[in-house]
Coordinates of N, CA and C in Angstrom, one line a residue:
M1 N 0.7 -1.1 0.0 CA -0.1 -0.2 0.5 C 0.7 1.0 0.0
A2 N 0.6 2.6 -0.8 CA 1.3 3.6 -0.6 C 0.9 4.3 0.5
D3 N 2.4 4.5 1.1 CA 2.5 5.8 1.9 C 1.8 7.4 1.4
I4 N 1.2 7.6 2.8 CA 0.4 9.2 1.7 C 1.5 10.0 2.3
T5 N 2.6 9.6 3.6 CA 3.8 10.6 3.5 C 4.4 11.2 2.4
E6 N 5.0 10.0 1.8 CA 5.7 9.9 0.3 C 4.7 10.7 -0.5
I7 N 3.6 10.4 -0.7 CA 2.7 10.9 -1.7 C 2.9 12.6 -1.5
R8 N 2.8 12.9 -0.1 CA 2.7 14.2 0.0 C 4.0 14.4 -0.9
E9 N 5.2 13.9 -0.8 CA 6.6 14.2 -0.9 C 7.4 14.7 -2.4
L10 N 6.2 13.5 -3.0 CA 6.1 13.5 -4.2 C 4.9 14.7 -5.1
A11 N 3.7 15.1 -4.4 CA 3.3 16.1 -4.4 C 3.9 17.8 -4.2
Q12 N 4.5 17.4 -3.5 CA 5.4 19.3 -3.0 C 6.7 18.9 -4.2
K13 N 7.5 17.6 -5.0 CA 8.2 18.5 -5.9 C 7.3 18.5 -7.0
L14 N 6.5 18.3 -7.0 CA 5.5 18.5 -8.8 C 4.8 19.5 -8.5
N15 N 5.0 20.3 -7.4 CA 4.2 21.2 -7.1 C 2.8 21.6 -7.0
L16 N 2.2 20.2 -6.7 CA 0.8 20.2 -5.8 C 0.8 20.4 -4.3
W17 N 0.6 21.4 -4.3 CA 1.1 22.5 -2.4 C -0.1 21.4 -2.3
N18 N -1.5 21.5 -2.9 CA -3.2 21.0 -2.2 C -2.9 19.9 -2.2
I19 N -2.1 19.2 -2.0 CA -2.3 17.7 -1.7 C -1.1 17.7 -0.8
A20 N 0.0 17.8 -1.3 CA 1.4 18.1 -0.3 C 1.1 18.2 0.8
R21 N 0.3 19.6 1.5 CA -0.3 20.1 2.4 C -1.7 19.2 3.4
G22 N -2.1 18.4 2.8 CA -3.0 17.7 2.9 C -4.5 18.0 2.3
Y23 N -4.9 19.4 2.0 CA -6.0 20.1 1.7 C -6.9 19.0 0.9
I24 N -6.2 17.6 0.4 CA -7.2 17.4 -0.5 C -7.3 16.0 0.2
D25 N -8.1 15.5 0.3 CA -8.3 13.9 1.0 C -7.7 12.5 0.4
L26 N -6.6 12.2 0.8 CA -6.0 10.9 0.0 C -6.9 10.1 0.5
N27 N -7.6 9.4 1.4 CA -8.0 8.5 2.3 C -9.0 7.5 1.0
D28 N -10.4 8.5 0.7 CA -11.2 8.4 -0.2 C -10.9 7.0 -1.4
E29 N -11.1 6.2 -1.3 CA -11.2 4.8 -2.2 C -12.1 4.3 -2.4
K30 N -12.8 5.3 -3.0 CA -14.3 4.7 -3.4 C -14.1 4.6 -5.1
L31 N -13.7 5.3 -5.5 CA -13.3 5.6 -7.0 C -12.5 4.8 -7.3
S32 N -12.4 4.5 -8.8 CA -11.6 3.2 -9.2 C -10.4 4.6 -9.1
N33 N -8.9 4.3 -10.1 CA -7.7 4.5 -9.8 C -7.6 5.8 -10.6
L34 N -8.4 5.1 -12.2 CA -7.9 6.9 -13.0 C -9.2 7.7 -12.4
D35 N -10.5 7.9 -12.1 CA -11.1 8.0 -11.9 C -11.0 9.1 -10.3
Y36 N -10.0 8.4 -9.6 CA -9.6 9.2 -8.2 C -8.7 10.2 -8.5
L37 N -7.8 9.6 -9.0 CA -6.6 10.6 -10.0 C -7.5 12.0 -10.2
Q38 N -8.2 12.0 -11.4 CA -8.7 12.5 -11.7 C -9.7 13.5 -11.5
M39 N -10.5 13.3 -9.8 CA -11.1 14.0 -8.8 C -10.1 15.0 -8.4
I40 N -8.6 13.9 -8.0 CA -7.8 14.8 -7.2 C -7.1 15.8 -7.7
L41 N -6.7 15.7 -9.1 CA -6.9 17.0 -10.3 C -7.0 17.9 -10.5
H42 N -8.6 17.0 -10.5 CA -9.8 18.9 -10.6 C -9.5 19.6 -9.1
K43 N -9.7 18.5 -8.2 CA -9.6 19.7 -7.1 C -8.7 20.1 -6.5
E44 N -7.7 19.6 -7.4 CA -6.2 20.4 -7.1 C -6.3 22.1 -7.9
L45 N -6.9 22.1 -9.0 CA -7.0 23.2 -9.9 C -8.2 24.0 -9.5
E46 N -9.4 23.5 -8.7 CA -10.5 24.2 -7.9 C -9.7 25.4 -7.0
I47 N -9.2 24.3 -6.0 CA -8.1 25.4 -5.3 C -7.4 26.6 -5.3
R48 N -6.4 25.7 -6.6 CA -5.4 26.9 -7.6 C -6.4 27.8 -7.9
A49 N -7.7 28.0 -8.2 CA -7.9 29.1 -8.7 C -8.6 29.6 -7.9
R50 N -9.4 29.3 -6.5 CA -9.9 30.3 -5.8 C -8.6 30.9 -4.9
Q51 N -7.4 30.5 -5.0 CA -6.2 30.9 -4.0 C -6.3 32.2 -5.6
K52 N -6.2 32.0 -6.7 CA -5.8 33.0 -7.7 C -6.6 34.2 -7.0
Q53 N -7.8 33.4 -7.1 CA -8.7 34.6 -7.0 C -8.7 35.8 -5.3
I54 N -8.7 34.7 -4.7 CA -7.8 35.6 -3.5 C -6.7 36.8 -3.5
K55 N -5.4 36.2 -4.3 CA -4.2 36.7 -4.4 C -5.0 38.2 -5.6
L56 N -6.0 38.4 -6.7 CA -5.8 39.0 -7.1 C -6.8 40.3 -6.6
R57 N -8.1 39.7 -5.6 CA -8.7 40.7 -5.1 C -7.4 41.5 -4.2
R58 N -6.9 40.5 -3.1 CA -5.8 41.6 -2.7 C -4.8 42.0 -3.2
A59 N -4.9 41.5 -4.1 CA -3.4 43.2 -4.9 C -4.2 44.4 -5.6
S60 N -5.4 43.4 -6.2 CA -6.1 44.5 -7.0 C -6.6 46.6 -5.8
K61 N -6.8 45.9 -4.4 CA -7.0 47.1 -3.3 C -8.2 47.7 -3.7
L62 N -8.6 47.2 -4.1 CA -10.4 47.6 -4.4 C -11.0 47.4 -3.1
P63 N -11.8 48.9 -2.2 CA -12.9 48.2 -1.3 C -13.3 47.5 -0.6
N64 N -13.6 47.5 0.5 CA -15.1 46.5 0.7 C -16.6 47.4 0.6
K65 N -17.0 47.2 -0.7 CA -18.0 47.7 -0.8 C -19.1 46.6 -1.4
V66 N -20.6 47.7 -1.6 CA -21.4 46.4 -1.5 C -22.6 47.0 -2.4
F67 N -22.8 46.4 -3.8 CA -23.7 47.7 -4.9 C -25.0 46.6 -5.2
E68 N -26.0 47.5 -4.5 CA -27.5 47.7 -4.7 C -28.0 47.7 -6.3
L69 N -28.3 46.7 -6.9 CA -29.2 47.1 -8.3 C -30.7 47.8 -7.8
S70 N -31.6 47.7 -6.7 CA -32.4 48.0 -6.3 C -33.1 49.2 -6.5
N71 N -34.2 49.3 -7.2 CA -34.7 50.8 -7.0 C -33.8 51.6 -8.1
L72 N -33.3 51.3 -8.8 CA -32.8 51.7 -10.1 C -34.1 52.2 -11.3
N73 N -34.4 52.5 -11.7 CA -35.5 52.4 -13.2 C -34.6 51.5 -14.1
K74 N -35.4 50.8 -14.8 CA -35.3 49.8 -15.7 C -34.4 50.1 -16.6
G75 N -34.1 51.4 -17.3 CA -32.7 51.2 -18.4 C -31.6 51.4 -17.6
L76 N -31.8 51.9 -16.6 CA -30.2 51.9 -15.9 C -29.6 50.9 -15.4
E77 N -30.9 50.0 -14.9 CA -30.9 48.5 -14.3 C -30.1 47.4 -15.9
W78 N -31.0 47.5 -16.5 CA -30.6 46.8 -17.8 C -28.6 47.2 -18.3
Q79 N -28.8 48.9 -18.3 CA -27.4 49.0 -18.5 C -26.4 48.0 -17.9
I80 N -26.4 48.4 -16.6 CA -25.5 47.8 -15.9 C -25.5 46.5 -15.7
K81 N -26.3 45.6 -15.8 CA -26.0 44.2 -15.9 C -25.2 43.4 -17.1
Q82 N -26.0 44.6 -18.3 CA -24.7 44.3 -19.8 C -23.8 44.5 -19.2
L83 N -23.5 45.4 -18.5 CA -21.7 45.8 -18.1 C -21.4 44.5 -17.5
Y84 N -21.8 43.5 -16.6 CA -21.5 42.3 -15.7 C -21.2 41.2 -16.8
H85 N -21.3 41.4 -18.2 CA -20.5 40.3 -19.0 C -19.6 40.3 -19.5
L86 N -19.2 42.0 -19.1 CA -17.9 42.2 -19.3 C -17.6 41.9 -20.8
M87 N -18.0 42.4 -21.6 CA -17.5 42.1 -23.3 C -17.3 44.0 -23.8
W88 N -17.7 44.8 -22.9 CA -16.3 46.3 -22.8 C -15.5 45.2 -22.3
L89 N -14.8 45.2 -21.2 CA -13.2 44.7 -20.7 C -13.0 44.0 -21.9
N90 N -12.7 43.3 -23.0 CA -13.0 42.0 -24.0 C -12.7 43.1 -24.6
E91 N -13.6 43.9 -25.0 CA -12.9 44.9 -26.2 C -12.5 45.5 -25.4
E92 N -11.7 46.1 -24.4 CA -10.8 47.3 -23.7 C -12.0 48.5 -24.3
Q93 N -12.9 48.5 -23.8 CA -13.7 49.6 -24.2 C -13.5 50.2 -22.3
N94 N -13.5 51.6 -22.6 CA -13.6 52.3 -21.2 C -15.6 52.3 -20.1
V95 N -15.3 52.7 -19.2 CA -16.2 52.9 -18.5 C -16.3 54.3 -18.0
I96 N -17.6 55.0 -17.7 CA -17.0 56.3 -16.8 C -18.4 56.2 -16.4
L97 N -18.5 56.1 -14.6 CA -19.2 56.3 -14.2 C -19.9 58.3 -13.3
L98 N -21.1 58.4 -13.8 CA -21.1 59.5 -13.1 C -22.5 59.5 -12.7
G99 N -22.1 60.7 -11.8 CA -23.1 61.3 -10.0 C -22.8 61.4 -9.1
K100 N -23.5 61.8 -8.5 CA -23.6 62.5 -7.2 C -22.7 61.9 -5.9
C101 N -22.5 62.3 -5.4 CA -21.8 61.5 -3.9 C -22.4 60.6 -3.2
G102 N -22.6 59.3 -2.5 CA -24.0 58.8 -2.8 C -24.6 57.8 -3.2
T103 N -23.9 58.1 -4.6 CA -25.6 57.4 -5.7 C -24.8 56.1 -6.1
G104 N -23.6 55.4 -5.2 CA -23.3 54.1 -6.1 C -22.1 53.7 -6.5
K105 N -21.5 55.0 -7.5 CA -20.5 54.9 -8.3 C -19.3 54.0 -8.1
T106 N -19.0 54.0 -7.0 CA -17.6 53.2 -6.0 C -17.8 52.0 -5.8
S107 N -19.2 52.0 -5.1 CA -19.6 50.3 -5.4 C -19.9 49.5 -6.6
L108 N -20.5 50.7 -7.8 CA -20.8 49.7 -8.9 C -19.4 49.3 -9.3
A109 N -18.4 50.0 -9.6 CA -16.9 49.6 -9.8 C -16.7 48.9 -8.9
V110 N -16.8 48.7 -7.8 CA -16.4 47.5 -7.2 C -17.1 45.9 -7.4
H111 N -18.0 46.3 -8.0 CA -18.6 45.2 -7.7 C -18.1 44.3 -9.4
L112 N -18.1 45.6 -10.1 CA -17.0 45.2 -11.8 C -15.6 45.0 -11.7
G113 N -14.5 45.7 -10.8 CA -13.7 45.0 -10.7 C -13.7 43.3 -9.7
E114 N -14.5 43.1 -8.8 CA -14.5 41.4 -8.9 C -14.8 40.8 -9.6
T115 N -16.4 40.7 -10.5 CA -16.7 40.6 -11.5 C -15.4 40.2 -12.5
A116 N -14.5 41.4 -12.9 CA -13.5 41.1 -13.8 C -12.5 39.9 -12.9
I117 N -11.9 39.9 -11.9 CA -10.9 39.2 -10.8 C -11.8 37.9 -10.5
D118 N -12.9 37.5 -10.8 CA -13.8 36.3 -10.9 C -13.5 35.7 -11.9
N119 N -13.0 36.5 -13.3 CA -12.9 35.7 -14.6 C -11.8 35.7 -15.7
G120 N -11.3 35.7 -13.8 CA -9.0 35.5 -13.9 C -8.6 36.8 -14.6
H121 N -8.7 37.9 -14.9 CA -8.9 39.0 -15.1 C -7.9 40.6 -13.7
K122 N -6.7 40.8 -13.9 CA -6.1 41.7 -12.9 C -6.7 43.1 -13.2
T123 N -7.0 43.2 -11.8 CA -7.9 44.9 -11.5 C -6.8 46.1 -10.7
Y124 N -7.1 46.7 -10.8 CA -6.2 48.0 -9.8 C -7.1 49.1 -9.7
Y125 N -7.7 49.4 -8.8 CA -8.2 50.6 -7.6 C -6.9 51.0 -7.5
A126 N -7.8 52.6 -7.9 CA -6.7 54.0 -6.8 C -7.6 55.1 -7.5
P127 N -7.6 55.6 -5.6 CA -7.9 56.8 -5.8 C -7.1 58.2 -6.5
F128 N -7.7 59.2 -6.8 CA -7.6 59.9 -8.6 C -5.9 60.5 -7.9
D129 N -6.1 60.8 -6.6 CA -5.0 61.3 -5.9 C -3.8 60.2 -5.7
N130 N -3.8 59.4 -5.0 CA -2.9 58.1 -5.2 C -2.1 57.7 -7.0
F131 N -3.0 57.8 -7.2 CA -2.7 57.5 -9.1 C -2.0 58.7 -9.5
I132 N -1.7 59.6 -9.1 CA -1.6 60.6 -9.4 C -0.2 60.7 -9.7
A133 N 0.1 60.2 -7.4 CA 1.3 60.5 -6.6 C 2.1 59.1 -7.4
V134 N 1.4 58.1 -7.8 CA 2.2 56.6 -8.5 C 2.9 57.3 -10.2
A135 N 2.0 57.7 -10.9 CA 2.8 58.5 -12.1 C 3.6 58.8 -12.1
E136 N 4.0 60.0 -10.8 CA 4.9 61.5 -10.9 C 6.3 60.6 -10.6
K137 N 5.9 59.8 -8.9 CA 7.2 58.9 -8.5 C 7.5 58.0 -9.5
K138 N 7.4 57.0 -9.8 CA 7.2 55.9 -10.9 C 9.0 55.7 -10.8
A139 N 9.3 56.6 -11.5 CA 10.7 56.7 -11.8 C 11.9 57.7 -10.7
T140 N 11.1 57.4 -8.9 CA 12.2 57.6 -8.6 C 11.9 56.0 -7.2
S141 N 10.7 56.5 -7.0 CA 10.4 55.7 -5.8 C 10.2 53.9 -6.3
P142 N 10.4 53.1 -5.8 CA 10.7 51.2 -6.0 C 9.2 51.4 -5.6
K143 N 9.0 51.5 -4.7 CA 7.2 51.4 -4.7 C 6.3 51.7 -5.7
A144 N 6.4 53.1 -5.9 CA 5.6 53.6 -7.1 C 6.0 52.8 -8.5
E145 N 7.2 52.4 -8.8 CA 7.6 51.7 -9.7 C 6.9 50.3 -9.9
A146 N 6.7 49.6 -8.9 CA 6.4 48.6 -8.6 C 5.2 48.9 -9.4
I147 N 4.3 49.6 -8.1 CA 2.8 49.8 -8.4 C 2.2 50.4 -9.8
F148 N 3.2 51.1 -10.7 CA 3.0 51.1 -11.9 C 3.3 49.9 -12.9
S149 N 3.5 49.3 -12.4 CA 4.8 48.3 -13.3 C 3.5 47.3 -12.8
Y150 N 2.7 47.0 -11.7 CA 1.4 45.9 -11.6 C 0.6 46.9 -12.4
M151 N 0.1 47.9 -12.7 CA -1.2 48.5 -13.0 C -0.7 48.5 -15.2
Q152 N 0.5 48.1 -15.2 CA 0.7 48.1 -16.4 C 0.5 46.2 -17.1
E153 N 0.3 45.7 -15.9 CA 0.0 43.5 -16.4 C -1.3 43.7 -16.2
C154 N -2.0 45.0 -15.3 CA -3.8 44.8 -15.3 C -4.4 44.9 -16.8
D155 N -5.8 44.2 -16.7 CA -6.9 44.4 -17.5 C -7.8 45.2 -17.6
L156 N -8.0 45.2 -16.2 CA -8.8 46.2 -15.7 C -8.0 47.7 -14.7
I157 N -8.0 49.2 -14.9 CA -7.7 50.1 -13.7 C -9.0 50.8 -13.4
I158 N -9.2 51.3 -12.0 CA -10.7 52.2 -12.0 C -9.9 52.7 -11.2
I159 N -9.9 54.2 -11.8 CA -9.6 55.3 -11.3 C -11.2 56.7 -10.5
D160 N -10.7 56.4 -8.8 CA -11.6 56.5 -7.9 C -11.8 58.6 -8.2
D161 N -12.9 59.2 -8.1 CA -13.0 60.4 -7.6 C -11.4 61.7 -8.6
V162 N -12.1 61.4 -9.6 CA -11.6 61.7 -11.0 C -12.3 63.4 -11.0
F163 N -11.4 64.3 -10.8 CA -11.7 65.6 -10.7 C -12.6 66.2 -9.2
Y164 N -12.3 65.6 -8.2 CA -13.4 65.7 -7.3 C -13.1 67.2 -6.9
V165 N -11.6 67.4 -6.7 CA -11.0 68.9 -6.6 C -10.2 69.2 -8.1
E166 N -9.8 70.1 -8.0 CA -9.7 70.9 -9.5 C -8.1 70.8 -9.5
P167 N -7.7 69.9 -10.4 CA -6.2 69.5 -10.5 C -5.5 70.7 -10.8
T168 N -4.1 70.1 -10.8 CA -3.3 71.6 -11.2 C -3.1 71.1 -12.3
R169 N -2.3 72.5 -13.5 CA -1.8 72.1 -14.8 C -0.6 71.2 -14.7
A170 N -0.2 70.8 -13.6 CA 1.2 69.6 -13.3 C 0.7 68.3 -13.4
E171 N -0.4 68.3 -12.0 CA -0.9 67.3 -12.0 C -2.0 66.9 -13.5
L172 N -2.5 67.3 -13.9 CA -3.6 67.4 -14.9 C -2.4 66.4 -16.0
Q173 N -1.2 67.5 -16.1 CA 0.2 66.7 -17.4 C 0.4 65.0 -16.8
V174 N 0.2 65.0 -15.4 CA 0.8 63.9 -15.1 C -0.7 62.7 -15.0
F175 N -1.5 63.4 -15.5 CA -2.8 62.5 -15.0 C -3.0 62.7 -16.6
Y176 N -2.7 63.0 -18.0 CA -2.5 62.9 -19.6 C -1.7 61.6 -19.7
R177 N -0.8 62.0 -19.7 CA 0.4 60.7 -19.8 C 0.5 59.9 -19.7
A178 N -0.4 59.6 -18.0 CA -0.4 58.2 -17.5 C -1.3 57.8 -18.4
V179 N -2.8 57.7 -18.2 CA -3.9 57.3 -19.0 C -3.7 56.9 -20.4
T180 N -3.1 58.3 -21.3 CA -3.2 57.9 -22.5 C -2.0 56.5 -22.8
F181 N -1.1 55.9 -21.8 CA 0.1 55.6 -22.0 C -1.0 53.8 -21.5
L182 N -1.9 54.1 -20.5 CA -2.3 52.5 -19.8 C -3.5 52.7 -20.7
N183 N -3.7 53.3 -21.2 CA -5.2 53.2 -21.9 C -5.2 52.5 -23.2
E184 N -3.9 51.8 -24.0 CA -3.1 51.4 -24.6 C -3.9 50.2 -25.3
A185 N -3.9 49.3 -24.1 CA -3.8 47.8 -23.8 C -4.9 47.1 -23.0
R186 N -5.6 48.4 -22.0 CA -6.8 47.9 -21.2 C -8.0 49.0 -21.3
S187 N -9.0 48.3 -20.1 CA -10.1 49.5 -19.7 C -9.8 50.1 -18.3
I188 N -10.5 51.2 -18.8 CA -9.8 51.7 -17.1 C -11.7 52.6 -17.1
I189 N -12.0 52.6 -15.6 CA -13.1 53.0 -15.5 C -12.9 53.9 -14.6
F190 N -13.3 55.3 -15.1 CA -13.6 56.3 -14.6 C -13.7 57.1 -13.8
I191 N -13.9 57.2 -12.2 CA -15.4 57.7 -11.5 C -15.4 59.1 -11.1
T192 N -16.1 60.2 -11.0 CA -16.3 61.3 -11.2 C -18.1 61.6 -10.9
N193 N -17.7 63.1 -10.1 CA -19.1 63.7 -9.5 C -19.6 64.8 -10.1
R194 N -18.6 65.3 -11.1 CA -18.1 66.4 -12.5 C -18.4 66.1 -13.2
E195 N -19.8 66.7 -13.8 CA -20.2 66.4 -15.3 C -18.9 66.8 -16.2
L196 N -18.4 66.3 -17.5 CA -17.6 65.8 -18.2 C -17.6 67.4 -19.1
S197 N -18.6 68.2 -19.0 CA -18.3 69.2 -20.1 C -17.9 70.3 -18.9
A198 N -18.2 70.4 -17.4 CA -18.0 70.9 -16.8 C -15.8 70.9 -16.4
W199 N -15.4 69.7 -16.7 CA -14.2 69.5 -16.5 C -12.8 70.4 -17.4
I200 N -13.2 71.2 -18.3 CA -12.6 72.4 -18.8 C -12.5 73.4 -18.1
D201 N -13.9 74.0 -17.3 CA -13.7 74.7 -16.4 C -13.3 74.9 -15.5
A202 N -12.9 73.4 -15.3 CA -12.0 73.2 -13.5 C -10.9 73.2 -13.7
V203 N -9.7 73.6 -15.0 CA -8.8 73.4 -15.7 C -8.2 75.2 -16.2
E204 N -6.9 74.9 -15.9 CA -6.2 75.8 -16.5 C -5.6 75.7 -18.2
D205 N -5.3 74.7 -18.2 CA -4.6 74.0 -19.5 C -6.1 73.1 -19.9
K206 N -7.0 73.9 -20.7 CA -8.4 73.6 -21.2 C -7.9 72.8 -22.8
H207 N -6.9 72.9 -23.6 CA -6.9 72.3 -25.0 C -6.6 70.8 -24.3
L208 N -5.6 70.9 -22.9 CA -5.1 69.6 -22.5 C -6.0 68.9 -22.3
C209 N -7.0 69.0 -21.1 CA -8.2 68.9 -20.9 C -8.9 68.4 -22.0
Q210 N -9.3 68.8 -23.5 CA -10.3 68.2 -23.8 C -9.6 67.4 -24.9
T211 N -7.7 67.3 -25.0 CA -7.8 66.2 -25.9 C -7.9 65.6 -24.5
L212 N -7.7 65.4 -23.2 CA -7.8 64.2 -22.5 C -9.4 63.2 -22.7
L213 N -10.0 64.2 -22.8 CA -11.7 63.5 -22.8 C -11.6 62.9 -24.2
D214 N -11.3 63.5 -25.2 CA -11.5 63.0 -26.5 C -11.1 61.4 -26.2
R215 N -9.2 61.4 -26.1 CA -9.0 60.0 -25.7 C -9.7 58.8 -24.4
M216 N -10.8 59.6 -23.7 CA -11.4 58.6 -22.9 C -12.3 58.7 -23.3
T217 N -13.4 58.9 -24.4 CA -14.3 59.0 -24.6 C -14.3 58.5 -25.7
V218 N -13.4 58.1 -26.5 CA -13.0 58.0 -27.8 C -14.1 56.2 -28.2
N219 N -13.8 55.2 -26.9 CA -14.2 54.2 -26.9 C -15.0 53.9 -25.4
C220 N -15.8 54.5 -25.1 CA -16.3 54.4 -24.0 C -17.9 54.2 -23.6
Q221 N -18.5 53.3 -22.8 CA -20.0 53.7 -22.0 C -19.8 54.5 -21.3
I222 N -20.7 55.4 -21.3 CA -21.1 56.3 -20.1 C -22.2 56.0 -18.8
V223 N -22.4 55.9 -18.0 CA -23.4 55.4 -17.3 C -23.4 56.3 -15.8
R224 N -25.0 56.9 -15.7 CA -25.1 57.9 -14.6 C -25.9 57.2 -14.3
L225 N -25.2 57.5 -12.7 CA -25.9 57.1 -11.6 C -26.8 58.5 -10.9
T226 N -28.3 58.1 -10.5 CA -29.4 59.3 -9.5 C -29.5 58.8 -8.5
D227 N -29.3 59.6 -7.2 CA -30.1 59.4 -6.8 C -31.5 58.7 -6.6
K228 N -31.4 57.9 -5.4 CA -32.8 56.3 -5.3 C -33.7 57.1 -5.2

């Protein structure tokens, strides 16, 4: 009879860590050899998939938020449910979530981010100020460089509180360069409580702001959330 300790040692050498650590029961002998081996390998893959999701969720920096579809009008509810299918993400479209404070913009973005993670997509969340800080310091700070490098690996980036406070000329330039670079091969969700038409009035460099808006909206869905 095979020794379980030896089997776990062999599993460790094969990087089958869930078998090696005893997370999968090796004592169930109700199945044939082939069926039992298939069951063990399926369990190994299932556990790895769950562990990957946990790792991606932790790395995403998504806040803990819960989005409620209740009390939305039918048209908005339909639009949001379509976003759950992630066709926009597969097509590298952007999403702009517009609305006043308390309308659930961040909660919806978090839900979309978690849905993306559940489907194996790397996701990263950053408030506007943090995003600017990382983009500014990526050449001088190892931590900022690591975060920006991770964002380059992501399929989805969520930027919250965009233009919540009027950006300086320097911040707008940093934001424009970073968004233009990152938007080439992934989707970005922009969360803002300021109407897009009011962005230009909020900045000094109106031409750059208009160019930014043109780039953001060229392949984009806009979702306007309202008070319940």
